[in-house]
Short mmCIF file of C-alpha atoms in Angstrom, two decimals:
data_model
loop_
_atom_site.label_atom_id
_atom_site.label_comp_id
_atom_site.label_asym_id
_atom_site.label_seq_id
_atom_site.Cartn_x
_atom_site.Cartn_y
_atom_site.Cartn_z
CA MET A 27 -32.51 -2.37 -92.42
CA ASN A 28 -33.17 1.35 -92.90
CA ILE A 29 -31.07 2.14 -89.83
CA LEU A 30 -28.15 0.11 -91.19
CA ILE A 31 -28.32 2.03 -94.47
CA ALA A 32 -28.53 5.31 -92.52
CA LEU A 33 -25.39 4.40 -90.55
CA SER A 34 -23.41 3.33 -93.64
CA PRO A 35 -22.41 6.88 -94.71
CA ALA A 36 -21.21 7.69 -91.18
CA LEU A 37 -19.13 4.51 -91.13
CA GLY A 38 -17.57 5.09 -94.56
CA TRP A 39 -16.94 8.81 -94.06
CA GLY A 40 -15.58 8.19 -90.58
CA ILE A 41 -13.20 5.44 -91.68
CA PHE A 42 -11.63 6.92 -94.80
CA PRO A 43 -9.50 9.51 -92.90
CA LEU A 44 -8.26 6.69 -90.65
CA ILE A 45 -7.27 4.57 -93.66
CA ALA A 46 -5.31 7.51 -95.06
CA GLY A 47 -3.75 8.22 -91.67
CA LYS A 48 -2.55 4.65 -91.26
CA ILE A 49 -0.73 4.35 -94.61
CA LYS A 50 3.03 4.73 -94.31
CA ASN A 51 4.78 7.59 -96.14
CA SER A 52 1.40 9.01 -97.09
CA HIS A 53 1.09 12.75 -97.71
CA PRO A 54 -1.89 14.94 -98.69
CA ALA A 55 -1.14 14.59 -102.41
CA ASN A 56 -1.04 10.78 -102.13
CA GLU A 57 -4.25 10.76 -100.13
CA LEU A 58 -6.23 13.07 -102.41
CA MET A 59 -5.12 11.32 -105.60
CA GLY A 60 -5.79 7.88 -104.16
CA LEU A 61 -9.19 8.92 -102.85
CA GLY A 62 -10.11 10.53 -106.18
CA THR A 63 -9.20 7.36 -108.04
CA GLY A 64 -11.11 5.11 -105.65
CA ALA A 65 -14.17 7.38 -105.76
CA LEU A 66 -14.11 7.35 -109.57
CA ILE A 67 -14.01 3.54 -109.63
CA ILE A 68 -17.05 3.40 -107.31
CA GLY A 69 -18.81 5.97 -109.51
CA ILE A 70 -18.24 3.86 -112.63
CA ILE A 71 -19.40 0.66 -110.93
CA THR A 72 -22.60 2.27 -109.63
CA ALA A 73 -23.30 3.77 -113.07
CA ILE A 74 -23.08 0.28 -114.58
CA ILE A 75 -25.34 -1.25 -111.92
CA HIS A 76 -27.78 1.70 -111.78
CA PRO A 77 -27.60 3.45 -115.17
CA THR A 78 -29.23 6.89 -115.32
CA SER A 79 -29.80 9.50 -118.01
CA SER A 80 -28.54 13.06 -117.83
CA ASN A 81 -27.93 16.12 -119.99
CA ILE A 82 -24.81 18.16 -120.65
CA THR A 83 -25.82 20.96 -118.26
CA ILE A 84 -26.49 18.73 -115.24
CA PHE A 85 -23.46 16.57 -116.02
CA SER A 86 -21.14 19.61 -116.27
CA LEU A 87 -22.45 21.28 -113.12
CA SER A 88 -22.23 18.00 -111.19
CA LEU A 89 -18.64 17.56 -112.36
CA ILE A 90 -17.76 21.08 -111.20
CA SER A 91 -19.33 20.45 -107.79
CA GLY A 92 -17.13 17.35 -107.44
CA MET A 93 -14.06 19.45 -108.24
CA PHE A 94 -15.02 21.84 -105.43
CA TRP A 95 -15.30 18.86 -103.07
CA ALA A 96 -11.69 17.99 -103.95
CA LEU A 97 -10.72 21.52 -102.86
CA GLY A 98 -12.36 20.93 -99.48
CA GLN A 99 -10.75 17.52 -99.09
CA SER A 100 -7.28 18.82 -99.97
CA GLY A 101 -7.52 21.24 -97.04
CA GLN A 102 -8.72 18.48 -94.75
CA PHE A 103 -5.87 16.15 -95.67
CA ILE A 104 -3.27 18.92 -95.22
CA SER A 105 -4.78 19.80 -91.85
CA MET A 106 -4.77 16.14 -90.76
CA ARG A 107 -1.01 16.07 -91.29
CA ASN A 108 -0.47 19.42 -89.54
CA ILE A 109 -2.70 19.09 -86.44
CA GLY A 110 -3.97 15.48 -86.48
CA ILE A 111 -7.22 13.73 -87.36
CA SER A 112 -8.81 14.18 -83.92
CA LYS A 113 -8.62 17.98 -84.22
CA THR A 114 -9.17 18.32 -87.95
CA MET A 115 -12.39 16.34 -88.24
CA PRO A 116 -14.46 18.17 -85.58
CA LEU A 117 -13.20 21.53 -86.85
CA SER A 118 -13.88 20.63 -90.49
CA THR A 119 -17.31 19.18 -89.66
CA GLY A 120 -18.15 22.31 -87.67
CA PHE A 121 -17.23 24.59 -90.57
CA GLN A 122 -19.30 22.46 -92.94
CA LEU A 123 -22.35 22.49 -90.67
CA ILE A 124 -22.13 26.24 -90.04
CA GLY A 125 -21.57 27.06 -93.71
CA ASN A 126 -24.31 24.77 -95.01
CA THR A 127 -26.77 26.07 -92.40
CA LEU A 128 -26.13 29.71 -93.28
CA ILE A 129 -26.30 29.00 -97.02
CA GLY A 130 -29.60 27.19 -96.55
CA ALA A 131 -31.01 30.02 -94.45
CA ILE A 132 -29.72 33.00 -96.45
CA ILE A 133 -29.55 31.77 -100.07
CA PHE A 134 -32.24 29.09 -100.17
CA GLY A 135 -34.56 30.72 -97.63
CA GLU A 136 -34.97 27.59 -95.48
CA TRP A 137 -35.54 29.65 -92.32
CA THR A 138 -38.97 31.22 -92.69
CA SER A 139 -40.15 31.70 -89.10
CA SER A 140 -38.82 33.23 -85.89
CA SER A 141 -38.70 29.79 -84.25
CA GLN A 142 -36.49 28.47 -87.06
CA TYR A 143 -34.13 31.42 -86.61
CA LEU A 144 -34.05 30.82 -82.86
CA ILE A 145 -33.41 27.07 -83.12
CA GLY A 146 -30.97 27.52 -86.00
CA THR A 147 -28.96 30.11 -84.08
CA LEU A 148 -28.90 27.85 -81.01
CA ALA A 149 -27.65 24.99 -83.20
CA LEU A 150 -24.83 27.15 -84.57
CA ILE A 151 -23.81 28.22 -81.05
CA LEU A 152 -23.69 24.59 -79.90
CA ILE A 153 -21.57 23.62 -82.91
CA ILE A 154 -19.15 26.52 -82.38
CA VAL A 155 -18.76 25.68 -78.67
CA GLY A 156 -18.36 21.99 -79.51
CA VAL A 157 -15.64 22.69 -82.08
CA SER A 158 -13.85 24.97 -79.61
CA LEU A 159 -13.83 22.23 -76.97
CA THR A 160 -12.36 19.62 -79.33
CA ALA A 161 -9.55 22.04 -80.20
CA LEU A 162 -8.47 22.59 -76.57
CA SER A 163 -4.88 21.64 -75.80
CA LYS A 164 -2.56 22.20 -72.83
CA ASP A 165 0.51 21.61 -74.97
CA LYS A 166 1.45 24.99 -76.48
CA SER A 167 3.16 23.33 -79.43
CA ALA A 168 -0.02 21.37 -80.20
CA LYS A 169 -2.39 24.34 -80.01
CA LEU A 170 -4.23 25.39 -83.14
CA LYS A 171 -2.58 28.20 -85.06
CA MET A 172 -4.54 30.80 -86.99
CA ARG A 173 -3.11 29.51 -90.27
CA ASP A 174 -4.58 26.05 -89.53
CA ILE A 175 -8.03 27.56 -88.96
CA ILE A 176 -7.82 29.79 -92.04
CA LEU A 177 -6.75 26.85 -94.23
CA LEU A 178 -9.72 24.72 -93.18
CA LEU A 179 -12.15 27.64 -93.36
CA PHE A 180 -11.05 28.63 -96.87
CA THR A 181 -11.04 25.11 -98.29
CA SER A 182 -14.40 24.36 -96.62
CA ILE A 183 -15.89 26.62 -99.31
CA GLY A 184 -15.44 23.62 -101.61
CA TYR A 185 -17.55 21.45 -99.29
CA TRP A 186 -20.24 24.15 -99.06
CA ILE A 187 -20.61 24.32 -102.83
CA TYR A 188 -20.62 20.53 -103.17
CA SER A 189 -23.26 20.11 -100.45
CA SER A 190 -25.46 22.96 -101.65
CA PHE A 191 -25.39 21.95 -105.30
CA PRO A 192 -28.22 19.34 -105.16
CA LYS A 193 -30.52 22.04 -103.71
CA ALA A 194 -29.82 24.36 -106.62
CA ILE A 195 -30.98 22.04 -109.42
CA THR A 196 -33.78 19.57 -110.04
CA ALA A 197 -32.29 16.15 -110.76
CA ASN A 198 -32.21 12.63 -109.37
CA ALA A 199 -29.39 12.25 -106.85
CA GLN A 200 -28.17 9.09 -108.59
CA THR A 201 -27.82 11.09 -111.81
CA LEU A 202 -25.40 13.46 -110.08
CA PHE A 203 -23.22 10.74 -108.56
CA LEU A 204 -20.95 9.64 -111.44
CA PRO A 205 -20.15 13.14 -112.73
CA GLN A 206 -19.41 14.26 -109.17
CA MET A 207 -16.97 11.37 -108.73
CA ILE A 208 -15.36 12.29 -112.06
CA GLY A 209 -15.10 15.87 -110.80
CA ILE A 210 -13.37 14.69 -107.61
CA PHE A 211 -10.85 12.76 -109.73
CA ILE A 212 -10.20 15.77 -112.00
CA GLY A 213 -9.90 18.04 -108.96
CA SER A 214 -7.28 15.67 -107.55
CA ILE A 215 -5.29 15.83 -110.80
CA ILE A 216 -5.48 19.64 -110.77
CA PHE A 217 -4.17 19.66 -107.18
CA LEU A 218 -1.16 17.58 -108.24
CA LEU A 219 -0.45 19.86 -111.20
CA VAL A 220 -0.80 23.11 -109.26
CA SER A 221 1.31 21.84 -106.34
CA ARG A 222 3.81 20.22 -108.76
CA GLN A 223 3.54 16.83 -107.09
CA THR A 224 2.84 14.59 -110.09
CA LYS A 225 5.61 12.31 -108.84
CA VAL A 226 3.15 10.83 -106.33
CA LEU A 227 1.52 8.94 -109.22
CA LYS A 228 4.47 6.56 -109.00
CA GLU A 229 4.34 6.14 -105.23
CA LYS A 230 2.85 3.12 -103.45
CA ALA A 231 1.08 5.29 -100.86
CA THR A 232 -1.06 6.85 -103.59
CA TRP A 233 -2.44 3.52 -104.78
CA LEU A 234 -2.99 2.21 -101.25
CA ASN A 235 -5.13 5.30 -100.65
CA ILE A 236 -7.54 4.03 -103.29
CA PHE A 237 -9.08 2.05 -100.43
CA SER A 238 -9.95 5.31 -98.67
CA GLY A 239 -11.62 6.34 -101.94
CA PHE A 240 -13.65 3.14 -101.92
CA SER A 241 -14.77 3.93 -98.37
CA PHE A 242 -15.76 7.48 -99.33
CA GLY A 243 -17.49 6.50 -102.58
CA ILE A 244 -19.55 3.70 -101.06
CA ALA A 245 -20.58 6.02 -98.21
CA ALA A 246 -21.57 8.79 -100.62
CA PHE A 247 -23.69 6.40 -102.67
CA ALA A 248 -25.25 4.90 -99.52
CA TYR A 249 -26.20 8.42 -98.44
CA ILE A 250 -28.35 8.77 -101.57
CA PHE A 251 -30.37 5.69 -100.63
CA SER A 252 -30.49 6.72 -96.96
CA ALA A 253 -32.02 10.07 -97.94
CA GLN A 254 -34.60 8.28 -100.09
CA LEU A 255 -35.53 5.73 -97.40
CA ASN A 256 -35.22 7.80 -94.23
CA GLY A 257 -35.65 11.38 -95.42
CA VAL A 258 -32.97 14.03 -95.90
CA ILE A 259 -32.99 15.30 -92.31
CA THR A 260 -32.65 11.86 -90.69
CA ALA A 261 -30.04 10.78 -93.24
CA PHE A 262 -28.02 13.95 -92.62
CA ILE A 263 -28.09 13.58 -88.82
CA TYR A 264 -26.95 9.94 -88.97
CA SER A 265 -24.21 10.83 -91.46
CA GLN A 266 -22.74 13.36 -89.02
CA LEU A 267 -21.87 10.50 -86.65
CA CYS A 268 -18.82 10.12 -88.90
CA VAL A 269 -17.10 12.84 -86.86
CA ILE A 270 -17.27 10.61 -83.78
CA ILE A 271 -15.77 7.64 -85.64
CA SER A 272 -12.93 9.65 -87.21
CA THR A 273 -12.13 11.70 -84.10
CA LEU A 274 -12.07 8.77 -81.68
CA GLY A 275 -10.32 6.66 -84.31
CA GLY A 276 -7.61 9.29 -84.54
CA ILE A 277 -7.09 9.07 -80.79
CA PHE A 278 -7.37 5.32 -80.19
CA PHE A 279 -6.51 3.81 -83.60
CA ILE A 280 -3.94 6.25 -84.99
CA GLY A 281 -2.61 7.00 -81.50
CA GLU A 282 -2.89 10.80 -81.31
CA ASN A 283 -2.09 11.87 -77.74
CA LYS A 284 -4.57 13.70 -75.51
CA THR A 285 -4.55 14.30 -71.78
CA LYS A 286 -7.51 13.21 -69.65
CA SER A 287 -8.95 16.73 -69.57
CA GLU A 288 -8.48 17.13 -73.34
CA LEU A 289 -10.20 13.79 -73.89
CA ILE A 290 -13.18 14.84 -71.75
CA ALA A 291 -13.39 18.17 -73.60
CA THR A 292 -13.30 16.31 -76.92
CA PHE A 293 -16.15 13.99 -75.87
CA VAL A 294 -18.29 16.92 -74.71
CA GLY A 295 -17.45 18.85 -77.88
CA LEU A 296 -18.48 15.94 -80.10
CA ILE A 297 -21.80 15.62 -78.27
CA LEU A 298 -22.50 19.34 -78.75
CA ILE A 299 -21.66 19.12 -82.47
CA ILE A 300 -24.03 16.18 -82.96
CA VAL A 301 -26.79 17.86 -80.94
CA GLY A 302 -26.32 21.04 -82.95
CA ALA A 303 -26.59 19.08 -86.19
CA ALA A 304 -29.69 17.25 -84.94
CA ILE A 305 -31.71 20.32 -83.96
CA GLN A 306 -31.03 22.36 -87.11
#
């Protein structure tokens, strides 16, 4: 049972990009707004089923961390449309793993011995090599451009803040969940206002993307229980399997083209990313 709960976040986080990618006439604004709405609904439902107490400081900071997550997700959705799911997800996951590892080591002092520095550095090298392999392409028109990398790297700052936030305060993870989902919803609204795309509120694709929000929200809540039952390290490693689901789903379910050599490089790259995440 514990293993099933541990795999739930990977399943939900791996599937929601595929749901968004399969919806007709769907654009990043539709996807982010739909996901934000779906996540908020899940947050409200879980708060009713598992009510928790909070204070204004924790609530406000949790909300802000959710808004930063929306920043990260906006970059991911834009990148998915520009270069495809099968390239975006490994690259995005790699940036998240590298950023979170360095933040943990430098800011939170999680590396305290020479062996931890050695293993941590090896993990980062494996992740970087893995990401590079998944990005390989023989088609010049399909090769990654610097602007694609910069977009994902910059917006990944939102993911880093969201992921690091629980380490910075002392609070029950379930207490943080609803305000974070509210923050994601508010962040989605801000994205629409800043990009002047409020018209998507009237579009069918936006409301169909609520299902991707359900997938994300359920996975995020399952991750809380996985961390409690299996430990943070085990829960984190299992959750990273989402990159395999989303990447292979982009190739075989969405139909993103790759040559045989590109497919082999992608498989090897995914293995290196997972190994790098596991040995951190």
